[in-house]
Amino acid sequence: MAEVGTAEKRPFTAPLSEGYLVVDRKKCSGCMSCMLACSLVHEGKTDLSLSRIQIVQNPWGCFPEDIALAICRQCVNPKCVEACPTEALHVDAANGNTRTVDGSLCDGCQVCIDACPYKPSRMIWHHEKGVAVKCDLCGRAPHWIEKGGPKGKQACVEICPMRAIKLVKEAPEQEGDAGYEVNLRNEHWGWLGFPTD
Amino acid sequence: MGYGYAGKILRLNLSNRSVSTIDTAQYEEWVGGHGLGSAIFWDLCQDKTVSGFDPRNVITIMAGPMAGTLAPGSTRCEMQGIGPQGYPIEWFTRSSFGGRFAPQLKYAGWDGVVIEGKADAPVWINVINDHVTIEDARGLWGLGTRKTQEEIWARVTGNRLNDWQAVGDAYTTQKPAVLCIGQAGEHLSRIATVMHDGGFAAGQGGFGGAWGAKNLKAISVRGTGGIKVADSKALIDTWLWHKTNFQFNVDNPRNEAPIVNFTDYWIINQSPGAVPIAPIWEPCRPKGCQGCPVACSRRMASGLANEAHCFTTNWPYLGIIPPGTQPTWMTPGEWAGGLAEPTDIHGLAKARYRTTDLLNDYGINVYDVFFADVYFYILFLMDAIGPGKAINCDLPFDKWGTEEYKAAYLKMIAYREGVGDDLAEGLERAAERWGRRKDDLESGLLPYPHWGYSEHNDPRAGVDQEYATILGDRDSNDHSFDLPTHGIPRVASISKTEPVISAERLVGILSQKVLPLQGDPLMFDYSDAGLYSASRAKTIAWGRRYARFWKDSVGYCDLLWPNFFNANAPDFSGYTPEGEARFFNAVTGKNISFVDGMEIGRRTWNLDRAVWVLQGRHRDMEVFAPYVYQVPSTRINHFPVYENGQWRYANVAGRALDKDRFEEWKAKYYELEGWDKITGWPTRSTLEPLGLGKVADELQRRGKLGG
């Protein structure tokens, strides 16, 4: 019960993103083509440190725990947007409400990187430009010939040879991995001998 | 330096612990990988006749321009130097490995590493972007390859794995990529590998022993930079062209195996996770090298045999599945095709996986221990090996084929204990120590047709790999031709189905694609006549040029490139020769054609040839072991043959090579290459137009220039 004279902190709210990336961790082959594609369309070069999607893996790990896919969740209550002191991090109405960094307003304080509740943080430090960057669903990817954003295509989805990344329109569950980790495997995957459950 | 390159090469002299750089642009004409390595070796290795264990041996580890970008199966890393495995001469040789080492090396700002000299105590090299240190490896010496890598990860990252880690002013989530030797390399084994991650190996050549001789335990690389590509739009477009038209669609395949869990069918449709070959016995994922759409290896629910491939996962089958006393190798495909399953399949599979891990942890070349394992068992049946026997050995032969036996066998090799000391020399040298080499090469009991390396394919059947080997330096391990020509009828016979494409159509596709030697289907005729034809000379020449440039220098993986036949394409026509240059040009901004690349490959092949000539190569040495000419093959091997005006797949078992005809064939091949027919040495008129005048001068100084 709140004490007299204090206000309960309401969760920060923002207009819902019109698109969300979901992944099938059991289908991923750990090839990191998505990371290469992401950095290519955003930076014009392949650079794992600047990829908005991160894959961490352990060569000797036990399937499926050997891989973790770190994708931005375009959170319903985006802590990164909430934490940003300069409003560089904002809800981009022109790009389907993706949570986006305006680099011209970012002063490089890195508060957002710590504010992201997930590990590894979905906020990416662009060490060359001294600003934070994040997944914009390719809505503002300068080297992407396709139309990006929630109504367009995303480089990671298009490139993934295992078809293990998908764009959905409805906000997945915001607790844990539920909703963001999905099963994208059908009977053809099973025919190869791999698990489909 | 241009797009696709880091711009500099790391040069390490372990004797005086100096660190310097070579500007990659100095060697740009060689493009990358193997070409870079050969050119640098030529310049820096002053005496090319020394042993691989000699401190004067120069080892190069070179990435290609595509590594770390986004081109399918383009992340191979090439290791070269004098390889201790070669016999009777330790030829200048090569090995390559996949994974993510080459990309990390480039992200750290390096196109390659050159290692000279010998450290006075065990060292490991720590590369973090531009910061390079030579570290004390006494605490790592004695560890297997897994513990070595895990220890280095802990030291470099401060144990902060799986999260962002600061590296200077940048961050990365990625573990350092480590290349290292196990106990076999430390004990100067001639069949020791250099390992990376779970199962990526520079396997053939004995480079693990060469590292051990330099007191070099590991190289760790960590980079937070990127690779600029010339045209990222074109690169992504080309990837999507490849994905749409040629890649196996895991959700809706165009061409699917006729049997569930039939991994051999990968040869037809490039489906993922298949190159451990054995059927899938436990939940797992396909695992790909960085940027690879095929993802040929696996990671398992048990965590065992992760990232291992092919023979490393299949040798443990020998004697385990099916249980029996005959040293025959039942292919998993045949087994999946209806043979009875053993009662404890999962227990047996786990035993197999543990053996695979042990092999990779010690860092031993599976190709040699596989053949030695069969050889030992036959000697045991002949009463020639055992306690107090001609070969005194206390291995528990009553348990041959079991995990326990294999563990004892591997340990003996890794630590050079008992006859393991002989086996660590490689089987051919071991047989010589036991006084058996000559007789067993006559009978074929020792199936080592060339240079201290075992058969890969049967040299009397699909001769391409073996011909390439005898004209080269090591098991050529090049599957350009045999995957389609042999793989397609083999898969059909295992699954009792019709071949997916007729022999005539297949050779039609192949012969259209082998630019600039296109238009001659007889290049792919494996009938008796086809083994000695002028067309066969073209086959071998094409294969060597392609391998030397597109694979070994550019970095394209043997598994995906070249791609002649492709079951995911409606007309079965693969992405060679279009894909090679399309990806290459998108990355580098150069404008080379497929044929331009083949010419660079010819140039590199000639430079390598010159090194071998300086090492003592002569035409008279390029002769197979006697059994190849005397003992007909017994293995069933289907290949396309052209007889009586008709193409068909036929079993070519039951023949030996004709020695005189092979010698005549060699003359045809030398003529095609522009080498002296008497000596096999390159001539000035061949070398100079290739820009290799200084190489011709050196050969002439040594009295070894072809006339």
PDB file of N, CA and C in Angstrom, chain A residues 25 27-33 36 40-41 45-47 49 54-57 59-64 66 110 119-121 125 127 158-160 162-163 186 188 191-195, chain B residues 68-69 107 146 149 153 163-164 169-171 173-175 197 224 226-227 229 232 236 239 243 250-251 253 256-257 260-261 280 284-288 290-293 299-301 306:
ATOM      1  N   ARG A  25      14.255 -20.546 -31.684  1.00  0.00           N
ATOM      2  CA  ARG A  25      15.624 -20.841 -31.246  1.00  0.00           C
ATOM      3  C   ARG A  25      16.047 -22.250 -31.616  1.00  0.00           C
ATOM      4  N   LYS A  27      15.348 -23.755 -34.319  1.00  0.00           N
ATOM      5  CA  LYS A  27      15.523 -23.872 -35.767  1.00  0.00           C
ATOM      6  C   LYS A  27      16.777 -23.135 -36.240  1.00  0.00           C
ATOM      7  N   CYS A  28      17.226 -22.204 -35.426  1.00  0.00           N
ATOM      8  CA  CYS A  28      18.408 -21.394 -35.771  1.00  0.00           C
ATOM      9  C   CYS A  28      19.618 -22.303 -35.926  1.00  0.00           C
ATOM     10  N   SER A  29      20.438 -22.030 -36.947  1.00  0.00           N
ATOM     11  CA  SER A  29      21.650 -22.831 -37.145  1.00  0.00           C
ATOM     12  C   SER A  29      22.897 -22.102 -36.654  1.00  0.00           C
ATOM     13  N   GLY A  30      22.706 -20.983 -36.005  1.00  0.00           N
ATOM     14  CA  GLY A  30      23.858 -20.272 -35.444  1.00  0.00           C
ATOM     15  C   GLY A  30      24.810 -19.710 -36.479  1.00  0.00           C
ATOM     16  N   CYS A  31      24.338 -19.517 -37.714  1.00  0.00           N
ATOM     17  CA  CYS A  31      25.256 -19.081 -38.781  1.00  0.00           C
ATOM     18  C   CYS A  31      25.513 -17.580 -38.767  1.00  0.00           C
ATOM     19  N   MET A  32      24.652 -16.852 -38.061  1.00  0.00           N
ATOM     20  CA  MET A  32      24.822 -15.414 -37.888  1.00  0.00           C
ATOM     21  C   MET A  32      24.643 -14.606 -39.179  1.00  0.00           C
ATOM     22  N   SER A  33      24.048 -15.223 -40.186  1.00  0.00           N
ATOM     23  CA  SER A  33      23.767 -14.474 -41.419  1.00  0.00           C
ATOM     24  C   SER A  33      22.861 -13.281 -41.134  1.00  0.00           C
ATOM     25  N   LEU A  36      24.984 -10.429 -40.045  1.00  0.00           N
ATOM     26  CA  LEU A  36      25.719  -9.857 -41.176  1.00  0.00           C
ATOM     27  C   LEU A  36      24.782  -8.996 -42.021  1.00  0.00           C
ATOM     28  N   LEU A  40      24.855  -4.982 -42.582  1.00  0.00           N
ATOM     29  CA  LEU A  40      24.997  -4.547 -43.981  1.00  0.00           C
ATOM     30  C   LEU A  40      23.962  -3.491 -44.342  1.00  0.00           C
ATOM     31  N   VAL A  41      22.699  -3.737 -44.019  1.00  0.00           N
ATOM     32  CA  VAL A  41      21.651  -2.803 -44.473  1.00  0.00           C
ATOM     33  C   VAL A  41      21.649  -1.519 -43.652  1.00  0.00           C
ATOM     34  N   LYS A  45      28.308  -2.299 -44.119  1.00  0.00           N
ATOM     35  CA  LYS A  45      29.434  -3.206 -43.892  1.00  0.00           C
ATOM     36  C   LYS A  45      28.965  -4.311 -42.954  1.00  0.00           C
ATOM     37  N   THR A  46      29.692  -5.409 -42.959  1.00  0.00           N
ATOM     38  CA  THR A  46      29.355  -6.461 -42.000  1.00  0.00           C
ATOM     39  C   THR A  46      30.141  -6.191 -40.720  1.00  0.00           C
ATOM     40  N   ASP A  47      29.429  -6.168 -39.616  1.00  0.00           N
ATOM     41  CA  ASP A  47      30.056  -5.791 -38.349  1.00  0.00           C
ATOM     42  C   ASP A  47      29.198  -6.354 -37.217  1.00  0.00           C
ATOM     43  N   SER A  49      29.510  -6.253 -34.091  1.00  0.00           N
ATOM     44  CA  SER A  49      29.315  -5.359 -32.948  1.00  0.00           C
ATOM     45  C   SER A  49      28.206  -4.349 -33.202  1.00  0.00           C
ATOM     46  N   GLN A  54      21.540  -9.942 -32.050  1.00  0.00           N
ATOM     47  CA  GLN A  54      22.745 -10.594 -31.550  1.00  0.00           C
ATOM     48  C   GLN A  54      22.443 -12.066 -31.276  1.00  0.00           C
ATOM     49  N   ILE A  55      23.372 -12.905 -31.696  1.00  0.00           N
ATOM     50  CA  ILE A  55      23.271 -14.333 -31.392  1.00  0.00           C
ATOM     51  C   ILE A  55      24.482 -14.701 -30.554  1.00  0.00           C
ATOM     52  N   VAL A  56      24.252 -15.259 -29.385  1.00  0.00           N
ATOM     53  CA  VAL A  56      25.371 -15.743 -28.586  1.00  0.00           C
ATOM     54  C   VAL A  56      25.239 -17.260 -28.484  1.00  0.00           C
ATOM     55  N   GLN A  57      26.370 -17.918 -28.552  1.00  0.00           N
ATOM     56  CA  GLN A  57      26.304 -19.370 -28.566  1.00  0.00           C
ATOM     57  C   GLN A  57      27.531 -19.990 -27.918  1.00  0.00           C
ATOM     58  N   PRO A  59      29.823 -23.393 -28.373  1.00  0.00           N
ATOM     59  CA  PRO A  59      30.064 -24.560 -29.232  1.00  0.00           C
ATOM     60  C   PRO A  59      29.796 -25.896 -28.541  1.00  0.00           C
ATOM     61  N   TRP A  60      29.996 -25.938 -27.235  1.00  0.00           N
ATOM     62  CA  TRP A  60      29.804 -27.198 -26.512  1.00  0.00           C
ATOM     63  C   TRP A  60      28.524 -27.213 -25.693  1.00  0.00           C
ATOM     64  N   GLY A  61      27.651 -26.262 -25.947  1.00  0.00           N
ATOM     65  CA  GLY A  61      26.397 -26.206 -25.210  1.00  0.00           C
ATOM     66  C   GLY A  61      25.459 -27.332 -25.620  1.00  0.00           C
ATOM     67  N   CYS A  62      24.465 -27.591 -24.775  1.00  0.00           N
ATOM     68  CA  CYS A  62      23.481 -28.627 -25.069  1.00  0.00           C
ATOM     69  C   CYS A  62      22.267 -27.989 -25.744  1.00  0.00           C
ATOM     70  N   PHE A  63      21.917 -28.480 -26.914  1.00  0.00           N
ATOM     71  CA  PHE A  63      20.737 -28.016 -27.627  1.00  0.00           C
ATOM     72  C   PHE A  63      19.504 -28.101 -26.723  1.00  0.00           C
ATOM     73  N   PRO A  64      18.614 -27.117 -26.664  1.00  0.00           N
ATOM     74  CA  PRO A  64      18.667 -25.849 -27.392  1.00  0.00           C
ATOM     75  C   PRO A  64      19.340 -24.719 -26.617  1.00  0.00           C
ATOM     76  N   ASP A  66      22.317 -24.050 -26.248  1.00  0.00           N
ATOM     77  CA  ASP A  66      23.600 -23.625 -26.806  1.00  0.00           C
ATOM     78  C   ASP A  66      23.512 -22.286 -27.520  1.00  0.00           C
ATOM     79  N   GLN A 110      24.380   6.388 -22.798  1.00  0.00           N
ATOM     80  CA  GLN A 110      24.278   4.928 -22.616  1.00  0.00           C
ATOM     81  C   GLN A 110      23.305   4.490 -21.525  1.00  0.00           C
ATOM     82  N   LYS A 119      19.124  -9.367 -21.349  1.00  0.00           N
ATOM     83  CA  LYS A 119      20.556  -9.619 -21.493  1.00  0.00           C
ATOM     84  C   LYS A 119      20.792 -10.545 -22.659  1.00  0.00           C
ATOM     85  N   PRO A 120      21.701 -10.237 -23.552  1.00  0.00           N
ATOM     86  CA  PRO A 120      22.404  -8.970 -23.632  1.00  0.00           C
ATOM     87  C   PRO A 120      21.447  -7.840 -24.011  1.00  0.00           C
ATOM     88  N   SER A 121      21.770  -6.644 -23.597  1.00  0.00           N
ATOM     89  CA  SER A 121      20.918  -5.490 -23.879  1.00  0.00           C
ATOM     90  C   SER A 121      20.620  -5.393 -25.366  1.00  0.00           C
ATOM     91  N   TRP A 125      25.574  -0.204 -28.772  1.00  0.00           N
ATOM     92  CA  TRP A 125      26.442   0.971 -28.721  1.00  0.00           C
ATOM     93  C   TRP A 125      27.227   1.078 -30.026  1.00  0.00           C
ATOM     94  N   HIS A 127      30.054   2.413 -31.459  1.00  0.00           N
ATOM     95  CA  HIS A 127      31.272   3.031 -30.927  1.00  0.00           C
ATOM     96  C   HIS A 127      31.908   3.996 -31.914  1.00  0.00           C
ATOM     97  N   GLU A 158      14.483 -11.939 -44.193  1.00  0.00           N
ATOM     98  CA  GLU A 158      14.673 -12.325 -45.595  1.00  0.00           C
ATOM     99  C   GLU A 158      15.889 -13.227 -45.776  1.00  0.00           C
ATOM    100  N   ILE A 159      16.942 -12.934 -45.021  1.00  0.00           N
ATOM    101  CA  ILE A 159      18.213 -13.624 -45.233  1.00  0.00           C
ATOM    102  C   ILE A 159      18.238 -14.997 -44.563  1.00  0.00           C
ATOM    103  N   CYS A 160      17.630 -15.137 -43.408  1.00  0.00           N
ATOM    104  CA  CYS A 160      17.790 -16.355 -42.604  1.00  0.00           C
ATOM    105  C   CYS A 160      17.564 -17.619 -43.437  1.00  0.00           C
ATOM    106  N   MET A 162      17.432 -20.649 -42.503  1.00  0.00           N
ATOM    107  CA  MET A 162      16.596 -21.631 -41.815  1.00  0.00           C
ATOM    108  C   MET A 162      15.165 -21.133 -41.643  1.00  0.00           C
ATOM    109  N   ARG A 163      14.903 -19.909 -42.071  1.00  0.00           N
ATOM    110  CA  ARG A 163      13.556 -19.322 -41.927  1.00  0.00           C
ATOM    111  C   ARG A 163      13.110 -19.404 -40.464  1.00  0.00           C
ATOM    112  N   ASN A 186       7.947 -27.203 -39.358  1.00  0.00           N
ATOM    113  CA  ASN A 186       6.819 -28.027 -39.806  1.00  0.00           C
ATOM    114  C   ASN A 186       7.298 -29.458 -40.084  1.00  0.00           C
ATOM    115  N   HIS A 188       8.374 -30.890 -42.624  1.00  0.00           N
ATOM    116  CA  HIS A 188       9.573 -31.055 -43.451  1.00  0.00           C
ATOM    117  C   HIS A 188      10.845 -31.029 -42.591  1.00  0.00           C
ATOM    118  N   TRP A 191      11.077 -34.407 -41.112  1.00  0.00           N
ATOM    119  CA  TRP A 191      11.498 -35.401 -42.100  1.00  0.00           C
ATOM    120  C   TRP A 191      13.026 -35.504 -42.171  1.00  0.00           C
ATOM    121  N   LEU A 192      13.690 -34.374 -41.869  1.00  0.00           N
ATOM    122  CA  LEU A 192      15.153 -34.386 -41.857  1.00  0.00           C
ATOM    123  C   LEU A 192      15.712 -35.076 -40.610  1.00  0.00           C
ATOM    124  N   GLY A 193      14.853 -35.336 -39.630  1.00  0.00           N
ATOM    125  CA  GLY A 193      15.308 -35.978 -38.403  1.00  0.00           C
ATOM    126  C   GLY A 193      15.394 -35.030 -37.217  1.00  0.00           C
ATOM    127  N   PHE A 194      15.061 -33.748 -37.437  1.00  0.00           N
ATOM    128  CA  PHE A 194      15.148 -32.769 -36.362  1.00  0.00           C
ATOM    129  C   PHE A 194      13.836 -32.712 -35.581  1.00  0.00           C
ATOM    130  N   PRO A 195      13.899 -32.266 -34.316  1.00  0.00           N
ATOM    131  CA  PRO A 195      12.679 -32.210 -33.507  1.00  0.00           C
ATOM    132  C   PRO A 195      11.741 -31.098 -33.967  1.00  0.00           C
TER     133      PRO A 195
ATOM    134  N   GLY B  68      33.652 -13.319 -43.397  1.00  0.00           N
ATOM    135  CA  GLY B  68      33.077 -12.304 -42.534  1.00  0.00           C
ATOM    136  C   GLY B  68      32.131 -11.367 -43.246  1.00  0.00           C
ATOM    137  N   THR B  69      31.933 -11.566 -44.533  1.00  0.00           N
ATOM    138  CA  THR B  69      30.946 -10.755 -45.262  1.00  0.00           C
ATOM    139  C   THR B  69      29.641 -11.544 -45.298  1.00  0.00           C
ATOM    140  N   TYR B 107      37.710  -9.004 -38.498  1.00  0.00           N
ATOM    141  CA  TYR B 107      37.084  -7.968 -37.664  1.00  0.00           C
ATOM    142  C   TYR B 107      38.111  -7.336 -36.720  1.00  0.00           C
ATOM    143  N   ARG B 146      39.463 -28.450 -26.104  1.00  0.00           N
ATOM    144  CA  ARG B 146      38.288 -27.789 -25.527  1.00  0.00           C
ATOM    145  C   ARG B 146      38.667 -26.951 -24.303  1.00  0.00           C
ATOM    146  N   GLN B 149      40.530 -23.791 -25.178  1.00  0.00           N
ATOM    147  CA  GLN B 149      39.697 -22.686 -25.674  1.00  0.00           C
ATOM    148  C   GLN B 149      38.887 -22.064 -24.544  1.00  0.00           C
ATOM    149  N   TRP B 153      39.009 -18.223 -23.378  1.00  0.00           N
ATOM    150  CA  TRP B 153      37.803 -17.377 -23.316  1.00  0.00           C
ATOM    151  C   TRP B 153      37.712 -16.704 -21.950  1.00  0.00           C
ATOM    152  N   ASP B 163      27.153 -11.926 -22.756  1.00  0.00           N
ATOM    153  CA  ASP B 163      26.630 -10.581 -22.563  1.00  0.00           C
ATOM    154  C   ASP B 163      27.585  -9.625 -23.287  1.00  0.00           C
ATOM    155  N   TRP B 164      27.196  -8.376 -23.360  1.00  0.00           N
ATOM    156  CA  TRP B 164      28.087  -7.382 -23.970  1.00  0.00           C
ATOM    157  C   TRP B 164      29.358  -7.263 -23.137  1.00  0.00           C
ATOM    158  N   ASP B 169      36.799   0.898 -26.770  1.00  0.00           N
ATOM    159  CA  ASP B 169      35.588   1.724 -26.693  1.00  0.00           C
ATOM    160  C   ASP B 169      34.400   1.051 -27.388  1.00  0.00           C
ATOM    161  N   ALA B 170      34.595  -0.181 -27.837  1.00  0.00           N
ATOM    162  CA  ALA B 170      33.514  -0.914 -28.510  1.00  0.00           C
ATOM    163  C   ALA B 170      33.026  -2.046 -27.603  1.00  0.00           C
ATOM    164  N   TYR B 171      31.985  -2.709 -28.079  1.00  0.00           N
ATOM    165  CA  TYR B 171      31.448  -3.849 -27.339  1.00  0.00           C
ATOM    166  C   TYR B 171      31.254  -5.025 -28.282  1.00  0.00           C
ATOM    167  N   THR B 173      29.385  -9.230 -28.142  1.00  0.00           N
ATOM    168  CA  THR B 173      28.806 -10.354 -27.393  1.00  0.00           C
ATOM    169  C   THR B 173      29.533 -11.658 -27.733  1.00  0.00           C
ATOM    170  N   GLN B 174      30.466 -11.585 -28.678  1.00  0.00           N
ATOM    171  CA  GLN B 174      31.039 -12.811 -29.235  1.00  0.00           C
ATOM    172  C   GLN B 174      32.263 -13.279 -28.458  1.00  0.00           C
ATOM    173  N   LYS B 175      32.368 -14.592 -28.323  1.00  0.00           N
ATOM    174  CA  LYS B 175      33.561 -15.171 -27.707  1.00  0.00           C
ATOM    175  C   LYS B 175      34.738 -14.985 -28.676  1.00  0.00           C
ATOM    176  N   ASP B 197      36.853 -24.027 -32.124  1.00  0.00           N
ATOM    177  CA  ASP B 197      35.518 -24.309 -31.605  1.00  0.00           C
ATOM    178  C   ASP B 197      35.328 -25.822 -31.434  1.00  0.00           C
ATOM    179  N   THR B 224      36.341  -6.131 -33.078  1.00  0.00           N
ATOM    180  CA  THR B 224      35.083  -5.368 -32.996  1.00  0.00           C
ATOM    181  C   THR B 224      34.935  -4.436 -34.197  1.00  0.00           C
ATOM    182  N   GLY B 226      34.568  -3.968 -38.582  1.00  0.00           N
ATOM    183  CA  GLY B 226      33.726  -4.559 -39.607  1.00  0.00           C
ATOM    184  C   GLY B 226      34.495  -4.697 -40.910  1.00  0.00           C
ATOM    185  N   ILE B 227      33.815  -5.277 -41.887  1.00  0.00           N
ATOM    186  CA  ILE B 227      34.394  -5.397 -43.217  1.00  0.00           C
ATOM    187  C   ILE B 227      33.520  -4.598 -44.176  1.00  0.00           C
ATOM    188  N   VAL B 229      32.046  -3.618 -47.583  1.00  0.00           N
ATOM    189  CA  VAL B 229      31.846  -4.281 -48.870  1.00  0.00           C
ATOM    190  C   VAL B 229      31.540  -3.219 -49.914  1.00  0.00           C
ATOM    191  N   SER B 232      26.699  -3.305 -50.912  1.00  0.00           N
ATOM    192  CA  SER B 232      25.907  -4.140 -50.003  1.00  0.00           C
ATOM    193  C   SER B 232      24.571  -4.521 -50.619  1.00  0.00           C
ATOM    194  N   ILE B 236      23.398  -8.431 -50.995  1.00  0.00           N
ATOM    195  CA  ILE B 236      22.151  -8.987 -50.461  1.00  0.00           C
ATOM    196  C   ILE B 236      21.278  -9.519 -51.596  1.00  0.00           C
ATOM    197  N   TRP B 239      22.624 -12.823 -52.524  1.00  0.00           N
ATOM    198  CA  TRP B 239      22.247 -13.820 -51.516  1.00  0.00           C
ATOM    199  C   TRP B 239      20.807 -14.280 -51.728  1.00  0.00           C
ATOM    200  N   LYS B 243      19.321 -17.827 -52.407  1.00  0.00           N
ATOM    201  CA  LYS B 243      18.358 -18.449 -51.497  1.00  0.00           C
ATOM    202  C   LYS B 243      17.108 -18.900 -52.252  1.00  0.00           C
ATOM    203  N   VAL B 250      13.721 -25.137 -46.125  1.00  0.00           N
ATOM    204  CA  VAL B 250      13.418 -26.046 -45.017  1.00  0.00           C
ATOM    205  C   VAL B 250      11.919 -26.127 -44.727  1.00  0.00           C
ATOM    206  N   ASP B 251      11.158 -25.134 -45.170  1.00  0.00           N
ATOM    207  CA  ASP B 251       9.712 -25.158 -44.925  1.00  0.00           C
ATOM    208  C   ASP B 251       8.941 -25.839 -46.050  1.00  0.00           C
ATOM    209  N   PRO B 253      10.485 -27.893 -49.235  1.00  0.00           N
ATOM    210  CA  PRO B 253      11.568 -28.271 -50.157  1.00  0.00           C
ATOM    211  C   PRO B 253      11.048 -28.669 -51.533  1.00  0.00           C
ATOM    212  N   GLU B 256      12.817 -33.623 -51.808  1.00  0.00           N
ATOM    213  CA  GLU B 256      12.934 -34.151 -50.450  1.00  0.00           C
ATOM    214  C   GLU B 256      13.358 -35.619 -50.486  1.00  0.00           C
ATOM    215  N   ALA B 257      14.067 -36.038 -49.450  1.00  0.00           N
ATOM    216  CA  ALA B 257      14.545 -37.419 -49.396  1.00  0.00           C
ATOM    217  C   ALA B 257      13.377 -38.403 -49.423  1.00  0.00           C
ATOM    218  N   VAL B 260      12.689 -40.940 -44.374  1.00  0.00           N
ATOM    219  CA  VAL B 260      12.853 -40.020 -43.249  1.00  0.00           C
ATOM    220  C   VAL B 260      14.248 -40.184 -42.645  1.00  0.00           C
ATOM    221  N   ASN B 261      14.834 -39.045 -42.189  1.00  0.00           N
ATOM    222  CA  ASN B 261      16.109 -39.078 -41.482  1.00  0.00           C
ATOM    223  C   ASN B 261      17.203 -39.729 -42.340  1.00  0.00           C
ATOM    224  N   ILE B 280      20.035 -38.933 -37.340  1.00  0.00           N
ATOM    225  CA  ILE B 280      19.896 -38.125 -36.131  1.00  0.00           C
ATOM    226  C   ILE B 280      19.218 -38.958 -35.053  1.00  0.00           C
ATOM    227  N   CYS B 284      18.496 -32.188 -31.865  1.00  0.00           N
ATOM    228  CA  CYS B 284      19.658 -31.375 -32.193  1.00  0.00           C
ATOM    229  C   CYS B 284      19.242 -30.297 -33.179  1.00  0.00           C
ATOM    230  N   ARG B 285      20.168 -29.425 -33.482  1.00  0.00           N
ATOM    231  CA  ARG B 285      19.963 -28.408 -34.511  1.00  0.00           C
ATOM    232  C   ARG B 285      21.038 -28.591 -35.579  1.00  0.00           C
ATOM    233  N   PRO B 286      20.764 -28.108 -36.790  1.00  0.00           N
ATOM    234  CA  PRO B 286      21.871 -27.960 -37.729  1.00  0.00           C
ATOM    235  C   PRO B 286      22.734 -26.798 -37.278  1.00  0.00           C
ATOM    236  N   LYS B 287      24.033 -26.902 -37.491  1.00  0.00           N
ATOM    237  CA  LYS B 287      24.932 -25.821 -37.102  1.00  0.00           C
ATOM    238  C   LYS B 287      25.743 -25.383 -38.310  1.00  0.00           C
ATOM    239  N   GLY B 288      25.743 -24.096 -38.564  1.00  0.00           N
ATOM    240  CA  GLY B 288      26.465 -23.579 -39.712  1.00  0.00           C
ATOM    241  C   GLY B 288      27.685 -22.778 -39.322  1.00  0.00           C
ATOM    242  N   GLN B 290      29.975 -19.475 -39.903  1.00  0.00           N
ATOM    243  CA  GLN B 290      29.438 -18.127 -40.038  1.00  0.00           C
ATOM    244  C   GLN B 290      29.057 -17.854 -41.500  1.00  0.00           C
ATOM    245  N   GLY B 291      27.816 -17.421 -41.670  1.00  0.00           N
ATOM    246  CA  GLY B 291      27.355 -17.010 -42.990  1.00  0.00           C
ATOM    247  C   GLY B 291      27.043 -18.158 -43.938  1.00  0.00           C
ATOM    248  N   CYS B 292      26.874 -19.368 -43.404  1.00  0.00           N
ATOM    249  CA  CYS B 292      26.607 -20.491 -44.306  1.00  0.00           C
ATOM    250  C   CYS B 292      25.141 -20.891 -44.290  1.00  0.00           C
ATOM    251  N   PRO B 293      24.504 -20.971 -45.463  1.00  0.00           N
ATOM    252  CA  PRO B 293      23.102 -21.368 -45.514  1.00  0.00           C
ATOM    253  C   PRO B 293      22.876 -22.870 -45.415  1.00  0.00           C
ATOM    254  N   ARG B 299      24.484 -29.396 -33.456  1.00  0.00           N
ATOM    255  CA  ARG B 299      24.719 -29.320 -32.005  1.00  0.00           C
ATOM    256  C   ARG B 299      23.631 -30.136 -31.331  1.00  0.00           C
ATOM    257  N   MET B 300      24.060 -30.968 -30.400  1.00  0.00           N
ATOM    258  CA  MET B 300      23.211 -32.038 -29.890  1.00  0.00           C
ATOM    259  C   MET B 300      22.655 -31.718 -28.507  1.00  0.00           C
ATOM    260  N   ALA B 301      21.551 -32.370 -28.189  1.00  0.00           N
ATOM    261  CA  ALA B 301      20.964 -32.232 -26.852  1.00  0.00           C
ATOM    262  C   ALA B 301      21.941 -32.695 -25.778  1.00  0.00           C
ATOM    263  N   ASN B 306      29.446 -32.037 -30.828  1.00  0.00           N
ATOM    264  CA  ASN B 306      28.975 -30.785 -31.419  1.00  0.00           C
ATOM    265  C   ASN B 306      29.953 -30.290 -32.487  1.00  0.00           C
TER     266      ASN B 306
END
